[in-house]
Structures are given as C-alpha cells and as structure tokens.
Coordinates of C-alpha atoms and ligand atoms in Angstrom, one line a residue:
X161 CA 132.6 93.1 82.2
X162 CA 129.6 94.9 80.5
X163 CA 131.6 96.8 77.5
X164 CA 129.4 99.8 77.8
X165 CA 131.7 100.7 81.6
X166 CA 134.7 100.8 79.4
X167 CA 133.3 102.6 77.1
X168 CA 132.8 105.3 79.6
X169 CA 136.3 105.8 79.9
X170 CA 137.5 107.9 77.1
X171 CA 141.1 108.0 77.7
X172 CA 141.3 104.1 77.8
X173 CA 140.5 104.5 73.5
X174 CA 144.2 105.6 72.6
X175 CA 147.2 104.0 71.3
X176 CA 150.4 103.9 72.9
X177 CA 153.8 103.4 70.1
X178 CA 150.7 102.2 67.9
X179 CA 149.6 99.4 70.3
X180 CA 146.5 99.6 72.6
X181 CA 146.6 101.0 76.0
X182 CA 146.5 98.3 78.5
X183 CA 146.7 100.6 81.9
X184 CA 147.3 98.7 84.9
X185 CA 148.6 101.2 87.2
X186 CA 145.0 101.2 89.1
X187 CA 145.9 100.4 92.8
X188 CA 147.9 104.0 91.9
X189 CA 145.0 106.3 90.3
X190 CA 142.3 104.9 88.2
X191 CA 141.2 106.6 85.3
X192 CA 137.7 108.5 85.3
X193 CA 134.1 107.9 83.7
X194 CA 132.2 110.0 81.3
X195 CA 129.7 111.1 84.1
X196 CA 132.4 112.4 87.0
X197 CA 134.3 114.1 83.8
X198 CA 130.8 115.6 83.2
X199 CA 130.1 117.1 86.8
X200 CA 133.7 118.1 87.2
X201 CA 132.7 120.3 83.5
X202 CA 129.8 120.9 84.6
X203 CA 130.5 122.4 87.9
X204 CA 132.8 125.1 86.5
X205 CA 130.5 125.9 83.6
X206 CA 127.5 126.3 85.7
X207 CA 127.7 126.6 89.0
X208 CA 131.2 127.8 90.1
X209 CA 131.4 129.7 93.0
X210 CA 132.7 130.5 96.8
X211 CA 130.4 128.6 99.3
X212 CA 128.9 129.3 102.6
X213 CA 128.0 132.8 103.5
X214 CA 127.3 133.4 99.9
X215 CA 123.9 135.7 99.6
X216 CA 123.9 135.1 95.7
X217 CA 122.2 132.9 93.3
X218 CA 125.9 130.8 92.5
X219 CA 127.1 130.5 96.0
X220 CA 124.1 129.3 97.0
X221 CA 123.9 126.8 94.5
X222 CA 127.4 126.1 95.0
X223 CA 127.1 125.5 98.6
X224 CA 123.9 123.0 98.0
X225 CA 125.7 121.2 95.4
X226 CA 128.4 120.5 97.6
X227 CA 126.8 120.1 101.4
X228 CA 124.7 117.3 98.8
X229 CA 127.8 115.4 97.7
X230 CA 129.1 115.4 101.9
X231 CA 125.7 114.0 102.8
X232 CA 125.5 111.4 99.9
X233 CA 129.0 110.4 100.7
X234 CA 127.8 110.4 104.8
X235 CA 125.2 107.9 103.6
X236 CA 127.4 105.7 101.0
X237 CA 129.8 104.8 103.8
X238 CA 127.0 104.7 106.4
X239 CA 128.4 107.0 108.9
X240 CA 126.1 107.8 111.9
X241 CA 126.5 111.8 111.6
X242 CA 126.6 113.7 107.9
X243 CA 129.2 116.2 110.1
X244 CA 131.7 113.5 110.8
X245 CA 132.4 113.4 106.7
X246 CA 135.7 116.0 106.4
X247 CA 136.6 116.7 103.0
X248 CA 140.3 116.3 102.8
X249 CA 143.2 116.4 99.5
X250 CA 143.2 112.2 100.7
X251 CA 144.2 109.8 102.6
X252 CA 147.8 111.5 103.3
X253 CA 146.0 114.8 104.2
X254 CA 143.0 112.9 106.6
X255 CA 145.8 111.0 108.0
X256 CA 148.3 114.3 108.7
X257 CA 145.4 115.4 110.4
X258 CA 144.6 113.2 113.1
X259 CA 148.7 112.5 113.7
X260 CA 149.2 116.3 114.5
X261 CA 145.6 116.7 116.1
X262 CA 146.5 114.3 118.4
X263 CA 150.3 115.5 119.5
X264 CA 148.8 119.3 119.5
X265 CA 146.3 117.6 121.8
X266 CA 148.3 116.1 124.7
X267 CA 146.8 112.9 124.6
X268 CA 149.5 111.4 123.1
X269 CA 152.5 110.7 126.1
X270 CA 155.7 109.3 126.2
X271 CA 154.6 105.8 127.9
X272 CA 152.0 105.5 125.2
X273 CA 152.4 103.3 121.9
X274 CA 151.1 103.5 118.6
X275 CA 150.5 100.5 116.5
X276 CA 150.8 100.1 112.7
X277 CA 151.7 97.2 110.1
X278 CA 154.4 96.0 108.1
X279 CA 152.1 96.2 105.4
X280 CA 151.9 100.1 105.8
X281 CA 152.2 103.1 102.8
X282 CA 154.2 105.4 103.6
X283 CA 152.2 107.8 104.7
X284 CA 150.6 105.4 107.5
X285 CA 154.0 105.3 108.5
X286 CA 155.7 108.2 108.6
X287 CA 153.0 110.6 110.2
X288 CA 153.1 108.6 113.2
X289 CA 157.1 108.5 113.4
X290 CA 155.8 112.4 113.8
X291 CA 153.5 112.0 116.3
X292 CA 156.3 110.1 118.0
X293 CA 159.2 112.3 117.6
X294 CA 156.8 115.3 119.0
X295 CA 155.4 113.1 122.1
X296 CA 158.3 110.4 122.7
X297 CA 155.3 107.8 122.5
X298 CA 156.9 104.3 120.6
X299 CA 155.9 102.8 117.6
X300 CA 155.7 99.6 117.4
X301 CA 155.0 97.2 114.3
X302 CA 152.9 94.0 113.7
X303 CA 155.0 91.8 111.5
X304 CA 154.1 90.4 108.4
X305 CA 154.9 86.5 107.1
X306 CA 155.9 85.0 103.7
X307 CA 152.2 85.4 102.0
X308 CA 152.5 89.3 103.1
X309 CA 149.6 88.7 106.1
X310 CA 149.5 90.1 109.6
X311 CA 151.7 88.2 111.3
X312 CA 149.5 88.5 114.9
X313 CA 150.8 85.7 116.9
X314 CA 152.3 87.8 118.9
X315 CA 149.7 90.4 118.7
X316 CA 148.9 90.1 122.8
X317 CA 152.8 91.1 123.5
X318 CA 151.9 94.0 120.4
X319 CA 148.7 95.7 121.7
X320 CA 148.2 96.5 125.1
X321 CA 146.5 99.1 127.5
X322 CA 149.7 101.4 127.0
X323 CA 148.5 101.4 122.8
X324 CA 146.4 104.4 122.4
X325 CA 146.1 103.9 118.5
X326 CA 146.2 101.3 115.7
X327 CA 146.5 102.8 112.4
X328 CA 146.4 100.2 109.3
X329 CA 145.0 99.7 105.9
X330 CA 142.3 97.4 105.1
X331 CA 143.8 96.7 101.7
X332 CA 147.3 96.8 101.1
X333 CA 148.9 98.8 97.9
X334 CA 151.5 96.6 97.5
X335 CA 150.6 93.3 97.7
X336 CA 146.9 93.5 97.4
X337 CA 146.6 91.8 100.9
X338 CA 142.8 92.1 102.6
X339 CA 143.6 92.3 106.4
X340 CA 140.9 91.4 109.0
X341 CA 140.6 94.5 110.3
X342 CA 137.1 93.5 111.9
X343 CA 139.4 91.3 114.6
X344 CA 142.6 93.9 115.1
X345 CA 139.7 96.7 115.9
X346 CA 138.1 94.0 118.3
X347 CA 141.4 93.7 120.1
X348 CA 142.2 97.0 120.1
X349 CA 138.8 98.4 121.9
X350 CA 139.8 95.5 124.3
X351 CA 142.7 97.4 125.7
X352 CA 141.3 101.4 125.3
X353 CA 143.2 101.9 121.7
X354 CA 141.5 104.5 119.1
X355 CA 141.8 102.8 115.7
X356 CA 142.2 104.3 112.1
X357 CA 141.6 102.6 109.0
X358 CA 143.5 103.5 106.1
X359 CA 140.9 102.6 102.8
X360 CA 143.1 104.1 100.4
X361 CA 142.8 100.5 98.8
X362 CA 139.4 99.2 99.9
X363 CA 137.1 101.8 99.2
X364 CA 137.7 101.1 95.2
X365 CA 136.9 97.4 95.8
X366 CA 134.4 97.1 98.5
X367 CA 131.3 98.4 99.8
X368 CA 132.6 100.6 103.3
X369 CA 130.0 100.0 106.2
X370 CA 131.5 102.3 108.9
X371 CA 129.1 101.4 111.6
X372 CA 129.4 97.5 110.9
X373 CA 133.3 98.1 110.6
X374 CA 133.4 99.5 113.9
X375 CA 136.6 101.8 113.8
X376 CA 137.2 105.3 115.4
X377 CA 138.9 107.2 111.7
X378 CA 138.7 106.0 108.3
X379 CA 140.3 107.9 105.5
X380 CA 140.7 107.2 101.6
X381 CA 141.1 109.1 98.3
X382 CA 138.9 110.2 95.4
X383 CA 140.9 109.5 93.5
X384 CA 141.3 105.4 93.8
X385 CA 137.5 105.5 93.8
X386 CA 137.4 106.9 89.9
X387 CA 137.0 110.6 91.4
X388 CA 139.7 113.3 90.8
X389 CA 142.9 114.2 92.7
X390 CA 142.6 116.4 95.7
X391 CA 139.8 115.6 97.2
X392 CA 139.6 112.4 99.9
X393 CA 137.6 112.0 103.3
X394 CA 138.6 111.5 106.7
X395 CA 135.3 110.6 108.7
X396 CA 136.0 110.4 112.5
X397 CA 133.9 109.2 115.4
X398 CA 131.9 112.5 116.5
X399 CA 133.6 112.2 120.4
X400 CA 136.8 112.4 118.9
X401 CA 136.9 115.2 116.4
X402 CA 135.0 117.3 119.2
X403 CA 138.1 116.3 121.8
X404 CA 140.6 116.9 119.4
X405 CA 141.8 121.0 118.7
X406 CA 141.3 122.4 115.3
X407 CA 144.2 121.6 113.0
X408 CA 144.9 123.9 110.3
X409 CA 143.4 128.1 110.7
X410 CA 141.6 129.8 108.5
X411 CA 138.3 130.9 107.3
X412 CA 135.5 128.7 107.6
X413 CA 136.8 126.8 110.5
X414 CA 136.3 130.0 113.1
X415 CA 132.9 131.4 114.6
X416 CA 134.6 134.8 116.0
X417 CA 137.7 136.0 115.7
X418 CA 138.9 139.0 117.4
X419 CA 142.9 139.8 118.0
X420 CA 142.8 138.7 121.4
X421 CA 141.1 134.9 120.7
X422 CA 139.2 132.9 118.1
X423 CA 136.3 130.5 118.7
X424 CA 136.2 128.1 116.5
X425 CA 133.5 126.5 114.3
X426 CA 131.1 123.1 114.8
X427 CA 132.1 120.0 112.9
X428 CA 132.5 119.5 109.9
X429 CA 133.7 123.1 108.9
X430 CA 136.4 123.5 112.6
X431 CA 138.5 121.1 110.0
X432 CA 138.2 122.6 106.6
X433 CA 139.5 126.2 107.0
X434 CA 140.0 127.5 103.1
X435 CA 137.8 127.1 100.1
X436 CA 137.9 123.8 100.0
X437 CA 137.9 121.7 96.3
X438 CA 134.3 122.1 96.0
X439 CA 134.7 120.5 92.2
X440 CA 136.4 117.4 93.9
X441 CA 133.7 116.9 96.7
X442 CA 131.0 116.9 94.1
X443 CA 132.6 114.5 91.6
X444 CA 133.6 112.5 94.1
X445 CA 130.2 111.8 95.3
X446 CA 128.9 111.1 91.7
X447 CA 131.5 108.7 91.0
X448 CA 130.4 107.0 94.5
X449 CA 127.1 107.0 93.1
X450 CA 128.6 105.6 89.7
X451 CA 130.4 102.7 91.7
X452 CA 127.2 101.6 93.6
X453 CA 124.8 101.2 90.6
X454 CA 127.3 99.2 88.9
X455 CA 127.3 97.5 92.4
X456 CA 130.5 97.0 94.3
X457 CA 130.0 93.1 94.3
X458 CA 130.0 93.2 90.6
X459 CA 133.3 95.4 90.6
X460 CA 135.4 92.9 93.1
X461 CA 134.0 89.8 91.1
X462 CA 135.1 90.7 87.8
X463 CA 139.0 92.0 89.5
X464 CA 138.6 88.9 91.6
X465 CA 138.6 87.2 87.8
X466 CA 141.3 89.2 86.1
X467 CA 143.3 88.6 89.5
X468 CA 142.8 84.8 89.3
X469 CA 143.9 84.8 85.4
X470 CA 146.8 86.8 85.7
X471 CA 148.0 85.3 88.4
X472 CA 147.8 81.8 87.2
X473 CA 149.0 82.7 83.6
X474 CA 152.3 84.6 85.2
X475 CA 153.1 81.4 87.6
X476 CA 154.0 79.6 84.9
X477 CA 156.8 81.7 83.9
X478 CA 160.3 80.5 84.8
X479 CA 161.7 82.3 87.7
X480 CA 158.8 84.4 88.6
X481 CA 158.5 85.1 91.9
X482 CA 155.0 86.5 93.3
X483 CA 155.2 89.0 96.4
X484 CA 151.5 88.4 98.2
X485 CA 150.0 85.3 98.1
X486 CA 147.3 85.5 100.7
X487 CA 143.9 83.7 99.8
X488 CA 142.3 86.9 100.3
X489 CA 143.6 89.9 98.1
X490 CA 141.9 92.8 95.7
X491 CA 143.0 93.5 92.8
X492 CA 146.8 93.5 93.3
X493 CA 149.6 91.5 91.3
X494 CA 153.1 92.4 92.4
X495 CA 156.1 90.2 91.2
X496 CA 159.9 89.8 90.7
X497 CA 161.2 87.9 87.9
X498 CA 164.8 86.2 88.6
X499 CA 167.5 88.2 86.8
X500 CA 165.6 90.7 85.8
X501 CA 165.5 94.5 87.2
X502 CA 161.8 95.7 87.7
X503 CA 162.6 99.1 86.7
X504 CA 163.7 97.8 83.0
X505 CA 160.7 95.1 82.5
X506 CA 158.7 98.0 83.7
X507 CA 159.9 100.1 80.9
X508 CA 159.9 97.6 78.2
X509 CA 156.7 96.6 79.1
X510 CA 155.7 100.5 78.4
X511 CA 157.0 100.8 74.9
X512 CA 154.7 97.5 74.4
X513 CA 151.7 99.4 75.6
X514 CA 151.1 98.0 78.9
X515 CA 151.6 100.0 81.8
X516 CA 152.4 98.9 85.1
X517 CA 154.1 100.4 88.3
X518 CA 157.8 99.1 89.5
X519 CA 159.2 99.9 92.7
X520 CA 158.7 100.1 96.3
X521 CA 155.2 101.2 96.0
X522 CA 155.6 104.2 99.1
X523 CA 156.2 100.6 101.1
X524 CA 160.1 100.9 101.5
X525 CA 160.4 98.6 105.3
X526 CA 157.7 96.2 103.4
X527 CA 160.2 95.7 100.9
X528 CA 162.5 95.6 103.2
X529 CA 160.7 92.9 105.1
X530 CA 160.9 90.6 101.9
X531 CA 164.7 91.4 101.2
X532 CA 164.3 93.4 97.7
X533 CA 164.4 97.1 96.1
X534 CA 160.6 96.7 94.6
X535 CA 158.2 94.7 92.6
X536 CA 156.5 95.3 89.6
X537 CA 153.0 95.5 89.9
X538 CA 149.9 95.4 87.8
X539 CA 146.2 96.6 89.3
X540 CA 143.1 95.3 88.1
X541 CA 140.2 98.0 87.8
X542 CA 136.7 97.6 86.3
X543 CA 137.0 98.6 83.0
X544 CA 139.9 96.0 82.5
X545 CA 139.4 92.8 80.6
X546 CA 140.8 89.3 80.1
X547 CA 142.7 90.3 76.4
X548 CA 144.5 93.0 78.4
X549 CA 145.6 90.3 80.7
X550 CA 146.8 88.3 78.1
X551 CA 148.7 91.1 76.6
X552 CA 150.0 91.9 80.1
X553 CA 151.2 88.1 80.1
X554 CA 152.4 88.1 77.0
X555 CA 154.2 91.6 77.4
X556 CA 156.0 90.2 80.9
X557 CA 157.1 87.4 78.8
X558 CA 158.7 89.1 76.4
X559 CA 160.3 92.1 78.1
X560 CA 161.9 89.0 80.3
X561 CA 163.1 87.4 77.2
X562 CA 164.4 90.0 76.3
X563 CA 166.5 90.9 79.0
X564 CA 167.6 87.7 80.9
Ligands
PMP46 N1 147.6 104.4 101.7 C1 147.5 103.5 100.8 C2 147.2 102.0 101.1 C3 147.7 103.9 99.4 O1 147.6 103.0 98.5 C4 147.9 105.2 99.1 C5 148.1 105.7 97.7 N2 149.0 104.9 97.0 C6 147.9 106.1 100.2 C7 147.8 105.7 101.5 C8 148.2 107.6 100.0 O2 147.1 108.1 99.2 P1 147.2 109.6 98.6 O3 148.5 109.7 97.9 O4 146.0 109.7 97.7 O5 147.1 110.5 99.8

C-alpha cells in the first residue's frame, strides 16, 4: 500500500492510551479520505441549499451538484437507466423499501416464498419476516456449511416457481464469505423469482457491474465505500420500481396533489419524498470516484494480503478457532479463541490500541448456525498495513494470555 492513501486519512494519525490506532472495525464503517471530507466541507460552505424547483443561483447549483453525483454513481455501477439510482440512508433503508413496496403492492401472497441465506445481516432478514407476517408468504432459508458457504445442495427443493424473491448479500459481514451470486440469480430467473443483492460488503471490495451481475435490486451503503453515514443506494430494475407503489409521501415524490388524490412523480424522485442528504449523495459519488482511481483491483489485492497474513499468523495460536474459511473471502477475519469471552479480548485488545468488533455482527441465526454467542472480528480496509497486522497478532496474543 502506497503510504500517501493513508495519509489521506487524518483520523488514522492519533494515539489511543499512548499506542497507535490500529482500526480494524472496517467491514462496520470505514474511516473517510481528505477529498470526501473536503466535498462534504465544501458543500455546506458553498453550495448549500434546497434542490429542485429552486429559481436561485444555490439551489440550482445545488441541484446540479447532486443530479451529477446520481449520474456518476449510475455510471460507476453501470446501471442501464441514471433514474433507477435511488438515494437512500443505506442498505437497511433500500432494503425497507422494496419489503413494504412489495406487501403494499399485492404481489406478494400467501402461497408465495421468499428466499434468503444463513449468511444474512440482520436487516436482510428481518424486513422480509415483515413482508411475511403482512402477506402470510414463507420464508425459507438456504443453509450454510462448516466454511460459512451456501450450502445449495438442496437448492432445487429451496427455489421453485412458488419463490418470488431471493434476497442475499454478495459478501457476507460476518465471515467475509464471497457468495456466487452470478449462479443463485441464474437459478432464480429459472423459476420467475425477482432477486436483490445486498452489497453492503462488496461494493467496498469490488468493482459492481450491475448489468454483467444480472439482478433485479441491489442496495449498499456510503458509508462502507469511505462515504458518510446516511446516504446509500437502492438501484432497481426500471419495470419493477414503475410496478411497484410509491413508498414513503411527501414532497418531491408527487406531481399534483389535491385533497381528493395525488399523482405521483417519475422515477427516481416517486421514491425520495423529503429533502434528501444532498451532502451524502455528493460525497458519496467522490469517494466512488476516489475508490476507482486507486482501482478496485488494487484495493482487494492489498486486503487479499493483510487477509492472508493475519489469518496465517492467528492459526498458529493455541485454541483459536476461525469462523469462515471459504477460499474465497474479502476482507473479513472473525475468530473465537477457546476459553476466552470475545467481548473481554475485544476490550483488552482496545486499551492496546487495536480495535476490533465482538459479537454477533447483526448475524444472530448465523451465530446460531455455528453454536456460539459471537466472534471477534477484524476488517481489512485500504489504508491498513502489514505492522498493524502484526500488532493486531500480537495484541490477540496477549489479551488471550492474559485471560486464559
Ligand atoms: N448488510 C450487510 C451485509 C452489512 O454488513 C450491513 C452493515 N453492517 C448492512 C446490511 C446494513 O447496513 P446499514 O446499517 O448501513 O444500513
């Protein structure tokens, strides 16, 4: 890793009880580069203002400024139609909003099933238990094996022509797990079913080709992509946002409202009734930008690196346990050590400087699955390099030390 990207990052230069920062809590926010800190400043001290149907010099600019970012972002994930980019809050919000789109829509029945993973976050999870509860559809579950994989051998049995949608992540949070979507979205237009792709995880690691990936929704955050919080995409197959009703109401999302009815507005805007984070949308396009000249190959290589380090410098101590050990994963290390509580190494490992995130990981049935309370788990980001993984290893092994 080039040591001018880390330098970008100005809250990676502090101490923590007079050691260095070593933050590894990336697969749960990453921290934010000098340029997307810039726009973010840059948009309130300039440009800050109400958009659309703004006559004035600001709004106008404001407006431009973030119609801009939608249509870069349109063109960094290669979707067909700028209008099918929907600003969101995240992946949570994008995902809300097809799950009640859909039960408000009547598509959705009680002899229909929707498909997730074991691998799911919670919020792939429990939006559709929603859905389900409103519609009396079933959920069902592909299960997961030892290495934390799709389990699809029984994946025939699984998805059928009663599965109207198959909602799962391309990258998993807690394990780090890269699924084949490509082959689960094959199967599923086989039998009729929508899919959604959660990229909560993927976006920060990989380039997203939405046409070569074929799905029908794909949401993620701004945040995991070195953008702020509160702002995400949902981008949806034009067809389907058209068919489904308008979700939250507002202004922006109407053409004419009078007491007795409301028409409602073209796409993008039927979905974004409010003022929407028109900070967020901007900064998140720049750090898109940011993440593409560095080159996404260049980012999953050097994780790839830290990944393969860390994970062969923490098999060697006794009584780990590693939860994920698929040949293909991003960034993700997430371990148990044998008599040790992950909450307590987690906090030990803090007042050494190193921060990591313990728990269930918003993955409570994967945990489940695997028989534990949570893991602890470090997450690889660009600016990361291989001394912070040896202090990592050497932090792990003390904080065990010092409690077995
Ligand atoms: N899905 C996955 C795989 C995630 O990692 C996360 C965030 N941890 C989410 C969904 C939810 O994202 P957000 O909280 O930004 O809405």
């Amino acid at each position: 890793m080039n040591a001018d990207i880390r330098d970008q990052f100005p809250i990676l230069h502090q101490e923590i009880n007079g050691r260095p920062l070593v933050y590894l809590d990336n697969a749960a926010t990453v921290q934010k580069p000098q340029c997307v800190l810039d726009v973010s400043q840059r948009y309130y001290s300039d440009i800050n203002a109400n958009i659309h149907r703004g006559v004035h010099y600001l709004s106008r600019k404001a407006t431009d400024a973030h119609e801009t970012a939608r249509s870069y972002i349109a063109e960094y994930l290669n979707a067909p139609h700028e209008h099918e980019v929907i600003f969101t809050s995240g992946t949570t919000d994008g995902i809300n909003l097809v799950a009640d789109t859909l039960a408000l829509s009547g598509k959705i029945t009680s002899d229909d099933h929707i498909l997730i993973s074991g691998l799911e976050h919670h919020s792939n999870i429990v939006p559709w238990q929603m859905l389900c509860q409103r519609t009396g559809a079933q959920l069902d579950v592909i299960p997961i094996t030892d290495s934390g994989e799709w389990d699809l051998s029984e994946i025939d049995s699984l998805l059928t022509d009663k599965t109207k949608l198959v909602a799962v992540n391309q990258v998993s949070n807690a394990l780090g797990t890269i699924n084949p979507i490509r082959e689960l979205i094959a199967k599923a237009k086989a039998v009729g079913a929508w899919t959604l792709i959660d990229g909560a995880q993927s976006t920060p690691h990989m380039a997203i080709d939405l046409q070569e990936i074929g799905c029908d929704f794909f949401v993620f955050s701004g945040h995991k992509t070195y953008a702020p919080t509160g702002i995400g995409i949902l981008w949806g197959k034009t067809e389907l946002l058209e068919m489904l009703p308008p979700w939250r109401g507002g202004g922006e999302m109407i053409k004419e409202v009078t007491f007795a009815k409301t028409t409602y507005n073209d796409l993008p805007f039927k979905y974004e009734a409010g003022t929407p984070n028109i900070e967020g949308g901007i900064a998140l396009a720049e750090a898109l930008k940011w993440m593409k000249d560095i080159g996404l190959a260049t980012i999953a290589s050097h994780e790839d690196k830290l990944l393969t380090l860390a994970t062969a410098a923490i098999s060697e101590i006794e009584g780990i346990k590693l939860y994920g050990t698929a040949a293909n994963k991003a960034s993700v290390l997430s371990f148990g050590i044998e008599g040790v509580h992950h909450y307590d190494l987690g906090t030990l490992m803090d007042q050494m400087g190193v921060g990591v995130r313990t728990g269930h990981h918003c993955c409570q049935p994967l945990m489940q699955r695997f028989g534990i309370t949570g893991t602890t788990r470090a997450s690889f980001a660009i600016y990361n390099t291989e001394q912070e993984v040896e202090l990592f290893i050497q932090a792990v092994k003390k904080a065990a030390m010092m409690l077995r």
